mmCIF file of C-alpha atoms in Angstrom:
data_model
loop_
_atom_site.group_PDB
_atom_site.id
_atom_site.type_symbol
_atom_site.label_atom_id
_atom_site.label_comp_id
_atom_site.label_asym_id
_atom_site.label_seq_id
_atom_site.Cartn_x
_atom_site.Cartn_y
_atom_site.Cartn_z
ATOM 1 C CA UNK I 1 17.274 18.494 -27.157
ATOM 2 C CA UNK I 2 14.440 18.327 -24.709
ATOM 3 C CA UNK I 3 15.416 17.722 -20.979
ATOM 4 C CA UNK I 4 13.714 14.429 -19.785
ATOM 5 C CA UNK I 5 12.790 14.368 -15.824
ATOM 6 C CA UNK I 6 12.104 11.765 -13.593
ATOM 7 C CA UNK I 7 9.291 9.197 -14.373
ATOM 8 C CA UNK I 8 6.171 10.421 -14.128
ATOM 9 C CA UNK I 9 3.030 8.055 -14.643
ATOM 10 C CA UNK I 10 3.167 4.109 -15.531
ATOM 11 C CA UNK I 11 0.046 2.215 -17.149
ATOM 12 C CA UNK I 12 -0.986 -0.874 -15.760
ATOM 13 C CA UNK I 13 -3.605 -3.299 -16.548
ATOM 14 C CA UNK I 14 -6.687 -3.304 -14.319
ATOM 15 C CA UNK I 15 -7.746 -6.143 -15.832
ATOM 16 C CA UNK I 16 -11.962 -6.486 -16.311
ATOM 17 C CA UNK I 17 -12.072 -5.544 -12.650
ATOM 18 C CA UNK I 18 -10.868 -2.586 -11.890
ATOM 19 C CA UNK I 19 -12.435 -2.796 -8.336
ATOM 20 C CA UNK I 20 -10.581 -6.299 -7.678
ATOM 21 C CA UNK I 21 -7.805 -5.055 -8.842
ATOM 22 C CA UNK I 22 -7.817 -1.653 -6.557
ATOM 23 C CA UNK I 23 -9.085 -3.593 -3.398
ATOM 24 C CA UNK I 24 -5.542 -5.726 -4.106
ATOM 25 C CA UNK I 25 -3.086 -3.252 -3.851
ATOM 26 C CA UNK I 26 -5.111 -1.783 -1.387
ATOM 27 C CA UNK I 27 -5.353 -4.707 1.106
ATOM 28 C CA UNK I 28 -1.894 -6.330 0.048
ATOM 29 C CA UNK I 29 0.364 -3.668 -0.437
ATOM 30 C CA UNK I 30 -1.225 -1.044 1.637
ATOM 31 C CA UNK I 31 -1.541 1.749 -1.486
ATOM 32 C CA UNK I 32 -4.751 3.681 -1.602
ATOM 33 C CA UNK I 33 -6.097 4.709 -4.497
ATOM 34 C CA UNK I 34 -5.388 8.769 -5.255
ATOM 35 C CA UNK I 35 -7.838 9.092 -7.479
ATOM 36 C CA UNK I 36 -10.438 7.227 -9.446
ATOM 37 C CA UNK I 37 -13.187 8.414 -12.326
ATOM 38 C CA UNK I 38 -16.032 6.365 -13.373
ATOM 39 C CA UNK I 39 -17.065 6.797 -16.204
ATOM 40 C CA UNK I 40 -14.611 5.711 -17.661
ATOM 41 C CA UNK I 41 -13.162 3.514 -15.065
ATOM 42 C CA UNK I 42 -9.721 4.487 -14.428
ATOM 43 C CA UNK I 43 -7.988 4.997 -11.148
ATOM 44 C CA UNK I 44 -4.249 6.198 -9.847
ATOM 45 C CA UNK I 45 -2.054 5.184 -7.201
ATOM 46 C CA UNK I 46 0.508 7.035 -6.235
ATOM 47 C CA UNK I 47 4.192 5.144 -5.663
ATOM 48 C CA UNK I 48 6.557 8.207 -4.016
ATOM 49 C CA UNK I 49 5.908 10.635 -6.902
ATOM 50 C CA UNK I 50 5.310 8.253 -9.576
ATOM 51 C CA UNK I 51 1.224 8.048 -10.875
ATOM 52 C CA UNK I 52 0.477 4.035 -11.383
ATOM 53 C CA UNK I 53 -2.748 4.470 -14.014
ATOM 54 C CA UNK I 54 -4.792 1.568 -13.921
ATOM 55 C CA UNK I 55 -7.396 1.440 -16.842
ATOM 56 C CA UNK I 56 -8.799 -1.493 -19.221
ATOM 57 C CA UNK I 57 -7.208 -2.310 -22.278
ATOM 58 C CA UNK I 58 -3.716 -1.865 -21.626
ATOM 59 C CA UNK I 59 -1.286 -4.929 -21.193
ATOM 60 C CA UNK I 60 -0.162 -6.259 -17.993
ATOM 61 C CA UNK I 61 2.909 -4.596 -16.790
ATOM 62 C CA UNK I 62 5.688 -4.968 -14.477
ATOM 63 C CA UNK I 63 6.340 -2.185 -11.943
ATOM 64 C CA UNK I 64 9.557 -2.314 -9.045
ATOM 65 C CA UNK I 65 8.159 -0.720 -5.778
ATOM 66 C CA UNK I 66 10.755 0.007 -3.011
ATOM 67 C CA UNK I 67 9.756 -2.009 0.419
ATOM 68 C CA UNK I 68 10.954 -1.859 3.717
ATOM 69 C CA UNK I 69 10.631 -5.072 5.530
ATOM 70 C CA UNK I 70 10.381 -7.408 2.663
ATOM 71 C CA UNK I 71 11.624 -10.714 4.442
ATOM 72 C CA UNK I 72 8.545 -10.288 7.057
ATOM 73 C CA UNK I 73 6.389 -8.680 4.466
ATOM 74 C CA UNK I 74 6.509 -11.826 2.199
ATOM 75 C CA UNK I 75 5.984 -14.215 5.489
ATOM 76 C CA UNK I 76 2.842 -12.670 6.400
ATOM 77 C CA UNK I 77 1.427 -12.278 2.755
ATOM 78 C CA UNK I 78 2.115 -15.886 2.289
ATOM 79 C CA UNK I 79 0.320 -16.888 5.237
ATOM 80 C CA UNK I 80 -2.737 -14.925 4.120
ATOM 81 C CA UNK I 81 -2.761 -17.285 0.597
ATOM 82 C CA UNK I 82 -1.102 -14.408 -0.929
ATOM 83 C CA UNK I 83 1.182 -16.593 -4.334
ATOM 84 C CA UNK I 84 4.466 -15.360 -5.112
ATOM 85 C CA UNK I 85 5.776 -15.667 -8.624
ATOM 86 C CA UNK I 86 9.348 -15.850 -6.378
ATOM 87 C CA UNK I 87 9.972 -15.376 -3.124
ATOM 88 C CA UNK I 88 12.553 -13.269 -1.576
ATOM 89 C CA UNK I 89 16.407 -13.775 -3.397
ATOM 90 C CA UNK I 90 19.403 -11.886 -3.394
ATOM 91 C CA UNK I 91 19.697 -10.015 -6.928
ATOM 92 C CA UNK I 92 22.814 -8.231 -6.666
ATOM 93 C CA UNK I 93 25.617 -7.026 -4.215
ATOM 94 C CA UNK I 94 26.144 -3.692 -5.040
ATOM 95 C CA UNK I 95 29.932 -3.304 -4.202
ATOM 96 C CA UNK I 96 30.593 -0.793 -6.097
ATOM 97 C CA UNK I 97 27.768 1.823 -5.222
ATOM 98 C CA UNK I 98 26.782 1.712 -8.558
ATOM 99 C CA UNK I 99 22.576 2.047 -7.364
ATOM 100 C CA UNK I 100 22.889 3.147 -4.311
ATOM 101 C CA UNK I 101 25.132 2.967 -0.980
ATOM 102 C CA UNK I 102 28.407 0.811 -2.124
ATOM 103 C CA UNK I 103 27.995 -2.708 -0.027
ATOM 104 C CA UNK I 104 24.396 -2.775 -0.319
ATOM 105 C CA UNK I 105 22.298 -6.333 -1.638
ATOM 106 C CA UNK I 106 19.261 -5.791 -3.035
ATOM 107 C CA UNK I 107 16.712 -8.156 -2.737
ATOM 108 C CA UNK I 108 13.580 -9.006 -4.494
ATOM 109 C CA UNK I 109 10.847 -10.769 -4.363
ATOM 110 C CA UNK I 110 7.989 -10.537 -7.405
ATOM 111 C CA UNK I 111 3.762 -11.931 -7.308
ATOM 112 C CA UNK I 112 1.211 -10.676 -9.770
ATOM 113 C CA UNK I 113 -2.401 -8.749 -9.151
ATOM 114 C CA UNK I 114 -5.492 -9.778 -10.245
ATOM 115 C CA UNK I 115 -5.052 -8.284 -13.485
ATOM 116 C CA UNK I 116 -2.006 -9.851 -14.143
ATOM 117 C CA UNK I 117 0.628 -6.857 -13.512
ATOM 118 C CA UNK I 118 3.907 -8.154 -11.954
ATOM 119 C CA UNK I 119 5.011 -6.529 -8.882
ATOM 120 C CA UNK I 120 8.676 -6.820 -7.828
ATOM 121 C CA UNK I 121 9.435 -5.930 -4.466
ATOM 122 C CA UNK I 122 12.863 -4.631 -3.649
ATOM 123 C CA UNK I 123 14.803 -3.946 -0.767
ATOM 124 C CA UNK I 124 18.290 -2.833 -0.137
ATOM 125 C CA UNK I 125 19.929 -3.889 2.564
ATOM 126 C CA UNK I 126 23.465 -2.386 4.214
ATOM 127 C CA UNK I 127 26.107 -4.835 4.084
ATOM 128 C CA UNK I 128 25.920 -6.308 7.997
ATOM 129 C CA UNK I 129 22.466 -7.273 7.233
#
């Protein structure tokens, strides 16, 4: 049996726009792009160690991105007209350590990009918070 590692590269939809698409994840979320080649208009962002491929002709997807901060994060991206699919919510208390540090909640929040990727936002939080 082959020995499977950690993720390596997710495809997601950049829509007809690739730039639009780029300049949202840039300006919202803060993620350059890594890399980009035209032709054929494809581009990579780079999430820890994880590749995000954005290309044409894939379907939308739905990526979870760790995020520090997500209670302000979500009050200033509101502000700037940025729409949530759903704002910030406790998901789970993980009491048993089962993801992470026992006691921890994780919180998420999730909006879409202009090509129609979801984007949940999650945060852990230690139990005092």
């Amino acid at each position: 049996m082959p020995v499977i590692g950690a993720v390596r590269q997710v495809a997601l939809s950049a829509g007809r726009d690739l730039d639009t698409t780029l300049a949202f994840w840039r300006d919202v979320l803060g993620m350059s792009v890594h890399a980009r080649y035209d032709p054929p208009g494809i581009a990579f962002i780079m999430a820890g160690e994880v590749r995000l491929f954005f290309t044409d002709g894939v379907p939308a997807g739905i990526v979870y991105l760790d995020i520090a901060g997500l209670e302000a994060f979500h009050a200033k991206a509101k502000a700037s007209g940025i729409p949530f699919t759903a704002p910030p919510a406790l998901v789970h208390r993980d009491m048993e350590g089962q993801f992470g540090p026992a006691g921890e909640s994780e919180w998420m929040a999730f909006l879409k990009d202009p090509a129609g990727n979801t984007i949940g936002l999650v945060e852990r939080l230690p139990p005092d918070s």
